[in-house]
Structure formats: structure tokens, C-alpha cells
PDB file of C-alpha atoms in Angstrom:
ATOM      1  CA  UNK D  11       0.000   0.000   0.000  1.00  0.00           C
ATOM      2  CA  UNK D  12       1.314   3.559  -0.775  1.00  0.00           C
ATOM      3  CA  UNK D  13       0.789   6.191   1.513  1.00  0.00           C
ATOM      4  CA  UNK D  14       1.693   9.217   0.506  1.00  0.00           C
ATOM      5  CA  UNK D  15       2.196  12.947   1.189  1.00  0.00           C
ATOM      6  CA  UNK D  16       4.271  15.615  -0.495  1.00  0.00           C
ATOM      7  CA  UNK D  17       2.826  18.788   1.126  1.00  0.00           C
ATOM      8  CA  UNK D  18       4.307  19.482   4.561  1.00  0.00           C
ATOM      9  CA  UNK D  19       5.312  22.440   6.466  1.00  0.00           C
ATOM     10  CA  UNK D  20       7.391  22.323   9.760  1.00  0.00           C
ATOM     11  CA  UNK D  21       8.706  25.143  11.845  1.00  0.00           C
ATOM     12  CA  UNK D  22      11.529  26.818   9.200  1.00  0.00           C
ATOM     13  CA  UNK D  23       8.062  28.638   7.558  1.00  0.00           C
ATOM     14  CA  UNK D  24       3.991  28.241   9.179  1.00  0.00           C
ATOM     15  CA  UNK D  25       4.470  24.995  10.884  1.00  0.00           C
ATOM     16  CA  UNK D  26       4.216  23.990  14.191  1.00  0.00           C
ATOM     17  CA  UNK D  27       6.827  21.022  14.477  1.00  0.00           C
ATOM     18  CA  UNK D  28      10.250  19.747  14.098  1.00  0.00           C
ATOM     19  CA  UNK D  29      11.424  17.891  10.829  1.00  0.00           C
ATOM     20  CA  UNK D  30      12.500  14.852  12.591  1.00  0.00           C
ATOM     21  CA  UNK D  31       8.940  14.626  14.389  1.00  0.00           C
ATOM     22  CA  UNK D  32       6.873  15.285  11.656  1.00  0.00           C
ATOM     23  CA  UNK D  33       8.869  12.057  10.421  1.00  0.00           C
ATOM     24  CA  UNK D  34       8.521   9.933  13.078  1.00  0.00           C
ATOM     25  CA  UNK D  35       4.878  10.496  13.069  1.00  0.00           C
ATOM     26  CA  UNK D  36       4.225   9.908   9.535  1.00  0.00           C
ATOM     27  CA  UNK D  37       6.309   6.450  10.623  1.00  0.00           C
ATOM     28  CA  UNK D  38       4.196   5.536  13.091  1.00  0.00           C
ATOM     29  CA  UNK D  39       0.648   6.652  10.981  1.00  0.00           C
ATOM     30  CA  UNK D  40       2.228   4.167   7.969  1.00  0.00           C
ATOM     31  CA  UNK D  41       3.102   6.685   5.413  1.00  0.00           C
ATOM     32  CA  UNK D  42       6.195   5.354   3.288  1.00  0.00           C
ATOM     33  CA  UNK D  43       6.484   8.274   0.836  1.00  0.00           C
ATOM     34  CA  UNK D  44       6.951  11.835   3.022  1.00  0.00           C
ATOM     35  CA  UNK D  45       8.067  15.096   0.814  1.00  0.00           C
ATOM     36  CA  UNK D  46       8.731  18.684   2.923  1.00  0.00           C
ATOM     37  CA  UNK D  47       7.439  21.537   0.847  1.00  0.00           C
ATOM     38  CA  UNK D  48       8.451  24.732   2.661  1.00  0.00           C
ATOM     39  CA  UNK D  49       7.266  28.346   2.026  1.00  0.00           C
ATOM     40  CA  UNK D  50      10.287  28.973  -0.760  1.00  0.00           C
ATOM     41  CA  UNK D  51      11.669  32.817   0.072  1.00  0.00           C
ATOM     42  CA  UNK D  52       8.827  35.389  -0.697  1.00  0.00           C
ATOM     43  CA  UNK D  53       9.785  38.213   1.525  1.00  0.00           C
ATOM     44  CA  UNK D  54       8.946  40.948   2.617  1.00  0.00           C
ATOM     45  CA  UNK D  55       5.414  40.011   0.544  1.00  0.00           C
ATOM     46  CA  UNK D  56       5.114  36.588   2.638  1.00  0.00           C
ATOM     47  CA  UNK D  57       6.296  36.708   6.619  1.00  0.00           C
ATOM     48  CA  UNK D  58       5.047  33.303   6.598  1.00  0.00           C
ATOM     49  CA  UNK D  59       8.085  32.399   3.998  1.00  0.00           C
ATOM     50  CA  UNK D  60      10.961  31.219   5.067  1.00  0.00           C
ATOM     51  CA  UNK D  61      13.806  33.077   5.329  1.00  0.00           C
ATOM     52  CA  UNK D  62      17.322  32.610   3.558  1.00  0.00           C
ATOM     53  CA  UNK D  63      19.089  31.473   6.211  1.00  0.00           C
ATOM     54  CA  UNK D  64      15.617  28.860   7.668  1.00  0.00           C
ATOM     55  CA  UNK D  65      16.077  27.600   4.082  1.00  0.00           C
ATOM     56  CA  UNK D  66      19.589  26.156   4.220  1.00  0.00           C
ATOM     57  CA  UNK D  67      18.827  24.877   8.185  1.00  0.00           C
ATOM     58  CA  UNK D  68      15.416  22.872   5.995  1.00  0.00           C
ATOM     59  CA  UNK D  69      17.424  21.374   3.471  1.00  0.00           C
ATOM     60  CA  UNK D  70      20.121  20.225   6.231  1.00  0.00           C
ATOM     61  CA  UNK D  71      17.493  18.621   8.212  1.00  0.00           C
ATOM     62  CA  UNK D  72      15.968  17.652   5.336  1.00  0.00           C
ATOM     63  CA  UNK D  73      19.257  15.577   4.328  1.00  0.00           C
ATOM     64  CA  UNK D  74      19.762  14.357   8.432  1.00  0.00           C
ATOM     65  CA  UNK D  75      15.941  12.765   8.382  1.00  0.00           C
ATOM     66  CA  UNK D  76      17.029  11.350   4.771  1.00  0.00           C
ATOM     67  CA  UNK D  77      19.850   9.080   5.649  1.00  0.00           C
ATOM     68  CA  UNK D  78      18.810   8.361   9.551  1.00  0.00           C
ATOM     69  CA  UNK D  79      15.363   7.159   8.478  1.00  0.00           C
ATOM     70  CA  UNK D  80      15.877   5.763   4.757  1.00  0.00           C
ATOM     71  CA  UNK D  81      14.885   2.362   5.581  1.00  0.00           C
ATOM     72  CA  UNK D  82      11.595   3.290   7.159  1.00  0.00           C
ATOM     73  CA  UNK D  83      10.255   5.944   4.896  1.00  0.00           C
ATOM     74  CA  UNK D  84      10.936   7.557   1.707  1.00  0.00           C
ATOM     75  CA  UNK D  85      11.696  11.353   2.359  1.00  0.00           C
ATOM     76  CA  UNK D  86      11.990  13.737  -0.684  1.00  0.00           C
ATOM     77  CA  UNK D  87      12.639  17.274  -0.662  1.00  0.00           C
ATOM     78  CA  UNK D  88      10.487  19.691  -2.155  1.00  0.00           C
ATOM     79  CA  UNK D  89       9.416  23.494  -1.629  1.00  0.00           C
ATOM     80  CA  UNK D  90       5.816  25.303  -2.082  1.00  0.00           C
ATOM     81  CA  UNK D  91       6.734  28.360  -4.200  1.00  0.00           C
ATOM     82  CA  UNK D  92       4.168  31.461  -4.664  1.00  0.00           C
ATOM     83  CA  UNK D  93       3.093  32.940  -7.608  1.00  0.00           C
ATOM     84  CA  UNK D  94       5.037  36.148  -7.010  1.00  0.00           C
ATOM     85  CA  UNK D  95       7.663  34.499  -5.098  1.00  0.00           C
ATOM     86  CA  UNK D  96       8.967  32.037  -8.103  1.00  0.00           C
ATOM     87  CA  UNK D  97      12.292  31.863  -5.587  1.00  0.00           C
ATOM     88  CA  UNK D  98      14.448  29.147  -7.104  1.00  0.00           C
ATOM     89  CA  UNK D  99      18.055  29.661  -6.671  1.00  0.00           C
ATOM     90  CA  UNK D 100      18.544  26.373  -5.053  1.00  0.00           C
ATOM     91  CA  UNK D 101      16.278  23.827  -7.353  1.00  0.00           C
ATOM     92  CA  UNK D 102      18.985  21.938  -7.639  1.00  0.00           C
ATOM     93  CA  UNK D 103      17.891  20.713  -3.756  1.00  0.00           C
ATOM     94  CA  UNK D 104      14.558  20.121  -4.619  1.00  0.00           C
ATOM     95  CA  UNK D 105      13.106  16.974  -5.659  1.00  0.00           C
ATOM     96  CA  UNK D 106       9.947  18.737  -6.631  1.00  0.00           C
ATOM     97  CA  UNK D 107       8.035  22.014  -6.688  1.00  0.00           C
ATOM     98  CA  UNK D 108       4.386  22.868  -5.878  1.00  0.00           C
ATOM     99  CA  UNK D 109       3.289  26.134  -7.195  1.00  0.00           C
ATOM    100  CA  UNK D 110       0.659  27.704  -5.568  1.00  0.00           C
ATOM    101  CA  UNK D 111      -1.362  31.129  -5.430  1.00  0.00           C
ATOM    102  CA  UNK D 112      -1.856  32.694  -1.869  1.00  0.00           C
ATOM    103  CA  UNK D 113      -1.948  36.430  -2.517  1.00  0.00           C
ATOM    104  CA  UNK D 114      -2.844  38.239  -5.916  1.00  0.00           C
ATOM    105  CA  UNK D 115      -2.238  42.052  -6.939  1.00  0.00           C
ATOM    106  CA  UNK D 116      -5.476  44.281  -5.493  1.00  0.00           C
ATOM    107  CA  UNK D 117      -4.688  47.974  -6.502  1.00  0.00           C
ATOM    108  CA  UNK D 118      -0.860  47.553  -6.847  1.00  0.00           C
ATOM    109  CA  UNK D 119      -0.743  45.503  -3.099  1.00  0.00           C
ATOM    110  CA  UNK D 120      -0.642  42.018  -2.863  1.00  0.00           C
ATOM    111  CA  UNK D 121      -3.637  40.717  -0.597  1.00  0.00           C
ATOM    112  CA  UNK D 122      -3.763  37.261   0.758  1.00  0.00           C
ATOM    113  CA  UNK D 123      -6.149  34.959  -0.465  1.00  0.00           C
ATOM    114  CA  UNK D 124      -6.780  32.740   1.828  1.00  0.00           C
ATOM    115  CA  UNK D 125      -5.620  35.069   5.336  1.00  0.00           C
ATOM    116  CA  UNK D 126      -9.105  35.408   6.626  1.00  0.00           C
ATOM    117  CA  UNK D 127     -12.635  36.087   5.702  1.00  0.00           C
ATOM    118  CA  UNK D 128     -12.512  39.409   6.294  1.00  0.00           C
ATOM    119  CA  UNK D 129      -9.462  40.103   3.984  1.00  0.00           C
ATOM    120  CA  UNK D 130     -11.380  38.350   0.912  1.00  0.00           C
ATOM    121  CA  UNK D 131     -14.164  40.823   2.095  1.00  0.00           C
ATOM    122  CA  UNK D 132     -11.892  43.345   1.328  1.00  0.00           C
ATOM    123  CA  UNK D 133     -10.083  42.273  -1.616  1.00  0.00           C
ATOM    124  CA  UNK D 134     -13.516  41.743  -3.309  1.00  0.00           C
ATOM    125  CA  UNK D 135     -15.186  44.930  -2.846  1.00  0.00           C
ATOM    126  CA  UNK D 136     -12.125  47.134  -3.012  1.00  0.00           C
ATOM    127  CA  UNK D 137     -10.215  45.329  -5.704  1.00  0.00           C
ATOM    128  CA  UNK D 138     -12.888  43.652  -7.863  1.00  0.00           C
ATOM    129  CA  UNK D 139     -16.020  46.060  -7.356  1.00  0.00           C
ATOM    130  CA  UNK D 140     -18.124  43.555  -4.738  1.00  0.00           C
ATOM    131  CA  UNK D 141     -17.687  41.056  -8.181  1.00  0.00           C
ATOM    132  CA  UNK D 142     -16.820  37.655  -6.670  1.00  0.00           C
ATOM    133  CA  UNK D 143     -16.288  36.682 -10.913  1.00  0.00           C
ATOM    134  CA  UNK D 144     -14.163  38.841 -11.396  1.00  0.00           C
ATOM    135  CA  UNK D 145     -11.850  38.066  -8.432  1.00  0.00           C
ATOM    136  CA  UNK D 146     -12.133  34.281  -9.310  1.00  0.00           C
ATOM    137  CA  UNK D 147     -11.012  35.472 -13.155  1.00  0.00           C
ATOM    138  CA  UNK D 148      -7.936  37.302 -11.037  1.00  0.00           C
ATOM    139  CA  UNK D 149      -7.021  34.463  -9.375  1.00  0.00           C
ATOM    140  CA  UNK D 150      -7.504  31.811 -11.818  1.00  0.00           C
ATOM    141  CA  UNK D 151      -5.647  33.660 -14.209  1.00  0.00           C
ATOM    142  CA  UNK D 152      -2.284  33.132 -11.689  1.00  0.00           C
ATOM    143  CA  UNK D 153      -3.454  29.765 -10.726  1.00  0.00           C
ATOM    144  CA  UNK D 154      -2.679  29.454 -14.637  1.00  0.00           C
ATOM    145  CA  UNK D 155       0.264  31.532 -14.604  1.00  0.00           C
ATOM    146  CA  UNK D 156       1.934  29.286 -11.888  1.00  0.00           C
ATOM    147  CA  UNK D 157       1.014  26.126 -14.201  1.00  0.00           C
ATOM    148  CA  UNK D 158       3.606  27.242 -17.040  1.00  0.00           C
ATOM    149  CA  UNK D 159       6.330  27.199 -14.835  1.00  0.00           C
ATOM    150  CA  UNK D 160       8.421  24.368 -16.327  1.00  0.00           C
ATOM    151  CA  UNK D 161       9.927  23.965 -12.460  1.00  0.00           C
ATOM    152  CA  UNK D 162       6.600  23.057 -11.169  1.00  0.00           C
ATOM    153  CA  UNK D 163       5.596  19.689 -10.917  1.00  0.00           C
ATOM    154  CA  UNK D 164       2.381  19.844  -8.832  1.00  0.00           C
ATOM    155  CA  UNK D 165      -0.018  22.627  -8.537  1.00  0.00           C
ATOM    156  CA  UNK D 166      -1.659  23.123  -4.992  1.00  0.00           C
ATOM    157  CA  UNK D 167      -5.131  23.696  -3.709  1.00  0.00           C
ATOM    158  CA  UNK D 168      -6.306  24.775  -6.937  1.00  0.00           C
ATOM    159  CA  UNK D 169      -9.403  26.893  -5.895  1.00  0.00           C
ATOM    160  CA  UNK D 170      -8.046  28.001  -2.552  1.00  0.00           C
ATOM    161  CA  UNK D 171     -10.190  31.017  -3.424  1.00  0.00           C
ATOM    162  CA  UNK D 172     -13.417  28.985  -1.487  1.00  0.00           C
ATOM    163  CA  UNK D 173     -11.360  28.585   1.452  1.00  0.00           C
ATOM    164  CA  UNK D 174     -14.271  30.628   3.121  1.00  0.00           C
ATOM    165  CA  UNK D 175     -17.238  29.710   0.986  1.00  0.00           C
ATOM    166  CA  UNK D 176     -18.212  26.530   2.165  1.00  0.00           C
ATOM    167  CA  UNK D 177     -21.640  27.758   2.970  1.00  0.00           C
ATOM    168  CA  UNK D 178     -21.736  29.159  -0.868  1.00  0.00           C
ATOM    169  CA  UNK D 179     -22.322  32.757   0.560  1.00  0.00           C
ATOM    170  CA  UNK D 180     -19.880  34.172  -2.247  1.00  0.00           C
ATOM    171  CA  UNK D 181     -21.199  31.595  -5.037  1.00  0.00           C
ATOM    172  CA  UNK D 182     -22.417  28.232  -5.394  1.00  0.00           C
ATOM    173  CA  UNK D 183     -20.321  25.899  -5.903  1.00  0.00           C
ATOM    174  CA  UNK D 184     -22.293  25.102  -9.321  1.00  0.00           C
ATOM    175  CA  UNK D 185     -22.480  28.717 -10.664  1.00  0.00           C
ATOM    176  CA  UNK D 186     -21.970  28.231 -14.058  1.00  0.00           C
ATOM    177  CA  UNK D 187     -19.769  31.226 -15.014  1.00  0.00           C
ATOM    178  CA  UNK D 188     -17.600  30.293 -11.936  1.00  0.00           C
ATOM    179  CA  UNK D 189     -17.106  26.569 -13.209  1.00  0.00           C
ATOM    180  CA  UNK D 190     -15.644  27.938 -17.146  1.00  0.00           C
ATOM    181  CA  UNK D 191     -13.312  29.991 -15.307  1.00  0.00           C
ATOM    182  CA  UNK D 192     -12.418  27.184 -12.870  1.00  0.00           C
ATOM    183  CA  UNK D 193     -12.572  24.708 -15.836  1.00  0.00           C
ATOM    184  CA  UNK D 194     -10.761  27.238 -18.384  1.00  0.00           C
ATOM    185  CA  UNK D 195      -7.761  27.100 -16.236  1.00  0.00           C
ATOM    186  CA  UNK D 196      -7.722  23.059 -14.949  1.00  0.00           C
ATOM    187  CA  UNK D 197      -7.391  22.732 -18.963  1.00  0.00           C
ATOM    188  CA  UNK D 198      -4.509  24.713 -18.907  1.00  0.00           C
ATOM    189  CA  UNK D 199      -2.917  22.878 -16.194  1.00  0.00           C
ATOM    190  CA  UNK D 200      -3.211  19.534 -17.607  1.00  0.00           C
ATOM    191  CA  UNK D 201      -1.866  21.274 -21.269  1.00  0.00           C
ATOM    192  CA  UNK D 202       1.188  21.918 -19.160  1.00  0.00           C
ATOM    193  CA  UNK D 203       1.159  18.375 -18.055  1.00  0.00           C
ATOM    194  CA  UNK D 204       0.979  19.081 -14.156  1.00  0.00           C
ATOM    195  CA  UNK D 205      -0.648  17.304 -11.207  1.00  0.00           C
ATOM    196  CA  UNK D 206      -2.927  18.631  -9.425  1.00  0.00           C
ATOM    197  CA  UNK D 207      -2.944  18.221  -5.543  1.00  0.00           C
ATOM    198  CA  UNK D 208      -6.169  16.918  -3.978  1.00  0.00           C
ATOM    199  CA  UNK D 209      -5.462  18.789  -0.658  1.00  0.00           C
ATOM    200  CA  UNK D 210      -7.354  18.656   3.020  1.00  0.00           C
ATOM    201  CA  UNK D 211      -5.393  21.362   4.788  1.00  0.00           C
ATOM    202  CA  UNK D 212      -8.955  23.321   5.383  1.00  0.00           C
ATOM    203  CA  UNK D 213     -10.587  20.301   6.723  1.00  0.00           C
ATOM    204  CA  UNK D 214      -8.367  20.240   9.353  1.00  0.00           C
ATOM    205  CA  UNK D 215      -7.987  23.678  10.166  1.00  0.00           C
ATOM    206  CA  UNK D 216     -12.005  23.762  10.460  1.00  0.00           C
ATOM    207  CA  UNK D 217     -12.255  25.517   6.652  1.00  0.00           C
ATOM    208  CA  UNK D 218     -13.810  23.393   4.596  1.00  0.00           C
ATOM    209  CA  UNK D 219     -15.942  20.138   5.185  1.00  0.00           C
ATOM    210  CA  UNK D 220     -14.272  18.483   1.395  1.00  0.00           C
ATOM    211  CA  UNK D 221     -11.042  19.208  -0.006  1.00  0.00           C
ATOM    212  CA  UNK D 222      -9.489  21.117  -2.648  1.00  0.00           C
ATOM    213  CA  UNK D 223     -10.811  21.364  -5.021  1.00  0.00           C
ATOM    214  CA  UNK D 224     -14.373  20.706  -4.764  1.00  0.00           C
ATOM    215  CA  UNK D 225     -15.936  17.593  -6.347  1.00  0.00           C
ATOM    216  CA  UNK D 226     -17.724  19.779  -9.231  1.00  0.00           C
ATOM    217  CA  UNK D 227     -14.036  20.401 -10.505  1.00  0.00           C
ATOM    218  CA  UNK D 228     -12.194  16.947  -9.732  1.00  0.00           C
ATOM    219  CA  UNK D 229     -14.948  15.337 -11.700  1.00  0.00           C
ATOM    220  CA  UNK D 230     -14.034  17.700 -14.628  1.00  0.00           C
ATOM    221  CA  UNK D 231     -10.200  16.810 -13.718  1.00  0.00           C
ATOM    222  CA  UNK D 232     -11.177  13.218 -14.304  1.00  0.00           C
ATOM    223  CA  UNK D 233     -12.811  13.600 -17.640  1.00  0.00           C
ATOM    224  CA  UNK D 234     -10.276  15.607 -18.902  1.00  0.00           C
ATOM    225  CA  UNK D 235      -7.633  13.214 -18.262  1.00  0.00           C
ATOM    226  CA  UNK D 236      -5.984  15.059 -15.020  1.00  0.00           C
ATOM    227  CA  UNK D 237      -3.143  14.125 -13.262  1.00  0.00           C
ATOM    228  CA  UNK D 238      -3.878  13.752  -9.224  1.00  0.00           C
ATOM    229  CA  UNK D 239      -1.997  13.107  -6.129  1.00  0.00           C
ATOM    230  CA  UNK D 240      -3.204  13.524  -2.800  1.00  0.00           C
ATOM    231  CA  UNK D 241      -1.793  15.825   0.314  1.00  0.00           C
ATOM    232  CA  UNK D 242      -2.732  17.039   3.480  1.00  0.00           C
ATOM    233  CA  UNK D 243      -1.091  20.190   3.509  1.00  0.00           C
ATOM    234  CA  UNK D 244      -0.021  19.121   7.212  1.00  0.00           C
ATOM    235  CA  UNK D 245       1.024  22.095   9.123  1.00  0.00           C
ATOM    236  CA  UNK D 246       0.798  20.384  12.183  1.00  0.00           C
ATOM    237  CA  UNK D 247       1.778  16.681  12.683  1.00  0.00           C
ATOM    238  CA  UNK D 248      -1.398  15.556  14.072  1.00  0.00           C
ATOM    239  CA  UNK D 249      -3.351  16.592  11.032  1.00  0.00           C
ATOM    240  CA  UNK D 250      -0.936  14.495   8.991  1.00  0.00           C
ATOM    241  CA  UNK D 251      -3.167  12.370   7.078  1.00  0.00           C
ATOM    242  CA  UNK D 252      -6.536  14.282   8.210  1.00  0.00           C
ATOM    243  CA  UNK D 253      -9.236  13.290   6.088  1.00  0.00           C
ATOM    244  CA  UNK D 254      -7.492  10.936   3.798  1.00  0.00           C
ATOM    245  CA  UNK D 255      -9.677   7.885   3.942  1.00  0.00           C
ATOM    246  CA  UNK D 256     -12.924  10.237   2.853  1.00  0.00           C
ATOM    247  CA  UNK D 257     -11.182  12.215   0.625  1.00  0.00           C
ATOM    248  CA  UNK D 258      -9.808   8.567  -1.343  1.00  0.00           C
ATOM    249  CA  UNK D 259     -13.684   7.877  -1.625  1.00  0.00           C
ATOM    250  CA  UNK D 260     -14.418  10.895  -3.059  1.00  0.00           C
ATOM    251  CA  UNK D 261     -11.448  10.530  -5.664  1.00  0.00           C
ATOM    252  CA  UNK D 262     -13.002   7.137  -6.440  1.00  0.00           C
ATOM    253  CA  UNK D 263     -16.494   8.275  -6.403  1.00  0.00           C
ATOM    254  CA  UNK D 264     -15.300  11.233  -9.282  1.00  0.00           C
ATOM    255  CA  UNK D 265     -13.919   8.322 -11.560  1.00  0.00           C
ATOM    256  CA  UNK D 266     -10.141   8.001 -10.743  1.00  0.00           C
ATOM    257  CA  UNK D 267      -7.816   5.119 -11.811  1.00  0.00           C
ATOM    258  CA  UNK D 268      -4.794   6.506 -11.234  1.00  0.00           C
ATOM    259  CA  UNK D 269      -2.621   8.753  -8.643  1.00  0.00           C
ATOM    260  CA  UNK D 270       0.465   9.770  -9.065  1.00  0.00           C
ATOM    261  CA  UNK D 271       3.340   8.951  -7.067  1.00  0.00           C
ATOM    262  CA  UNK D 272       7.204  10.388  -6.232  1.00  0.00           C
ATOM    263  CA  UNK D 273      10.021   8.112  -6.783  1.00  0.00           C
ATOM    264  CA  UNK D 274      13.624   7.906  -6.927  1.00  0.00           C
ATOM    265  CA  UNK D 275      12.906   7.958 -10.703  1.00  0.00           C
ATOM    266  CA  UNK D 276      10.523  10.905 -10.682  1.00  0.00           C
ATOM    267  CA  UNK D 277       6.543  10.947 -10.576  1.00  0.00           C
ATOM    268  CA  UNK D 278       4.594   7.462 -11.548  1.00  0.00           C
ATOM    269  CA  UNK D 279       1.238   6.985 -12.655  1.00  0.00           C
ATOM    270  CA  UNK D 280       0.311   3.790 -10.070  1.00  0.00           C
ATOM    271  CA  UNK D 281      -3.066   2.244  -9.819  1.00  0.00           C
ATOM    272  CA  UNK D 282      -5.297   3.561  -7.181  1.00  0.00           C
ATOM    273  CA  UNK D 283      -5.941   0.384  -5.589  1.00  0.00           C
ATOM    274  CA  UNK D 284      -2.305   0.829  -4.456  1.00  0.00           C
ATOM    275  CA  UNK D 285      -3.172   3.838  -2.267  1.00  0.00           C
TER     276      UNK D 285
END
């Protein structure tokens, strides 16, 4: 069985834990395939990023938990890189990249997307007229930006836009001129050949009730022929593998054969009756 996640965060950017324990954890929860995907350098935009110097201390942990633990877990090292970060003086470290979009350009200011309700009150009203289109049209429009990045290998939480609309008070979920532009851009992403993260990091910070994205779009993923892998965006060891056994009957339920999985030899396309 493969259990998998490449989308973790420890104390060098937003996390809450040590390398090494986020390891031993993921050890004792059965993962066998662990990747690290620090907040790559984005500062002074990002304080969440990490810094120069917390970047050389992650990869030398990174390379400790590597060797001590090699014959109990698969550890690969990765980075989470920003649309206006794009930070990649060291990707010959990395064994992958997520891309991502957290903040987007409101009036010449970047504004966090996904900071706190009352921010994407804000950025809506005061950057896109009270038009929740045209702010998902904004956003999309780096979501596909990030995509074309030949470094990046998966793109995360895809419509972290809805971090705050799981009641639908911005839009439902099924408004129609919301799904194109959501659609429009997973189109793009799989032109550019990238996988894209099923992710439950709002589930377990008491978000979201499903993960990124929502079903309405992974079922479009699937007919389109989408690439998939599945993460928790753990920020806190304990969430490690939040939500994973629901969120692997939802990628079933949408049609799924195959995830994708990090090797020595790169991503492979592996059954999902392996996960």
C-alpha cells in the first residue's frame, strides 16, 4: 500500500513542528512516501516564507531525516513556491516544486487569499467592485500563470479562493460562469502536463468540510484526463493524514484510476488500488 504525502510544512516557515517529528509520526501513521514543501523565500510580501538562512537549516534537516530514516520511509525534498515568489536559486535541492497562489495584486498591493474572511471581504469589494467573478477570473488567471512554470511539478489547492465559501455565501459551488473559469484554467494545467494536488489542509484547520478542489471540478479533472496526487497540507503533525480515507472515496467516487506517485525515478502513474 502507498501512503503518501508531499505537502508538509514544519517550523523553518507556518508549521508547528520539528522535521524529525513530523517524520517519526508519519512512521508511526504508515506513510512510506513523506516530501517537505516549505514556504520557498517570498519576503517581505510573505512573513510566513521562510527566510534565507531557515532555508539552508530545511534542506540540512531535510538531508539528516534522509539518511537516519531511509529504511523506514521515503523522504523527498520539495518546496511550495508562490506565484510572485517564483524563488528558485537552489532547485537543484529540490526533488519537486508545488506552485501555488496565496496572494494576488489588489490595486498595486498584494492581498492574501486565503488570510481570513474578512481580507477576501476586502479584496472583493475594493479590488474587484463587490464582483466575486471577477476576483475568481484574477485568481484563476495566476493559478494558470503558476502552471507554465516548467519547475513546477504539482499545482496546490487549486481553488483556494473557497477557502471561506463553504456555505456558498460568495457563489455556489455550481455557478456556471464560476465553473468555465475554474474549468478554463484546470485545462490549462493539464496542457502543461501538471498534477494537481487533492489537498485537506482546510478540513483540518475547520475551513472546509471536502477538499481542494471541490468535487464539481475533480470530476471535470477526471474527464479531462488530469493528473492527481493527494496531500494534506499538514502544518501540524497531528493533522498528517486528516481526512485521507474520505477524501480517497471521493477521488473514487469522481472516476479516478490513477494517482500519481514520487520516486527515486521521478513521478509514476500507479493504480489507485495501491493507495
Amino acid at each position: 500500500m502507498i501512503k503518501q504525502n508531499l505537502h508538509t510544512h514544519s517550523l523553518y516557515c507556518d508549521g508547528k513542528n520539528k522535521i524529525e517529528d513530523i517524520v517519526i509520526e508519519a512512521i508511526e501513521r504508515g506513510f512510506n512516501i513523506l516530501g517537505f514543501s516549505g514556504h520557498g523565500y517570498n519576503r517581505p510580501i510573505d512573513d510566513y516564507s521562510m527566510t534565507l538562512e531557515n532555508t539552508e537549516l530545511y534542506y540540512s534537516d531535510l538531508k539528516y531525516v534522509k539518511q537516519k530514516y531511509k529504511d523506514k520511509i521515503k523522504i523527498y525534498v520539495g518546496i511550495e513556491e508562490d506565484s510572485c515568489g517564483r524563488y528558485f536559486k537552489d532547485k537543484e535541492c529540490l526533488d519537486y516544486v508545488i506552485g501555488s497562489v496565496h496572494f494576488i495584486n489588489v490595486n498595486g498591493k498584494f492581498e492574501e487569499v486565503d488570510l481570513s474572511k474578512e481580507v477576501t471581504d476586502n479584496i472583493i469589494k475594493n479590488g474587484f467592485n463587490g464582483s466575486f467573478i471577477e476576483y475568481a477570473k484574477a485568481y484563476y488567471n495566476e493559478v494558470k500563470k503558476v502552471s507554465k512554470w516548467s519547475e513546477v511539478d504539482i499545482v496546490g489547492h487549486i481553488d483556494l479562493l473557497m477557502k471561506f465559501n463553504d456555505n456558498e455565501e460568495y457563489i455556489s459551488f455550481s455557478d456556471k460562469e464560476y465553473l468555465d473559469i475554474a474549468y478554463n484554467c484546470i485545462d490549462e494545467i493539464i496542457l502543461n502536463d501538471k498534477i494537481i494536488e487533492v489537498n485537506t489542509g482546510a478540513i483540518s484547520r475547520g475551513y472546509r468540510t471536502k477538499p481542494y478542489p471541490y468535487v464539481n471540478l475533480l470530476k471535470y479533472i477526471n474527464e479531462k484526463g488530469g493528473k492527481i496526487c493527494l496531500n494534506s497540507d499538514c502544518h501540524e503533525k497531528s493533522n498528517i493524514d486528516c481526512y485521507y480515507n474520505e477524501s480517497m472515496k471521493i477521488i473514487k467516487n469522481c472516476g479516478f484510476k490513477n494517482m500519481m506517485m514520487l520516486s527515486d525515478n521521478g513521478f509514476l502513474k500507479k493504480s489507485i488500488d495501491e493507495f
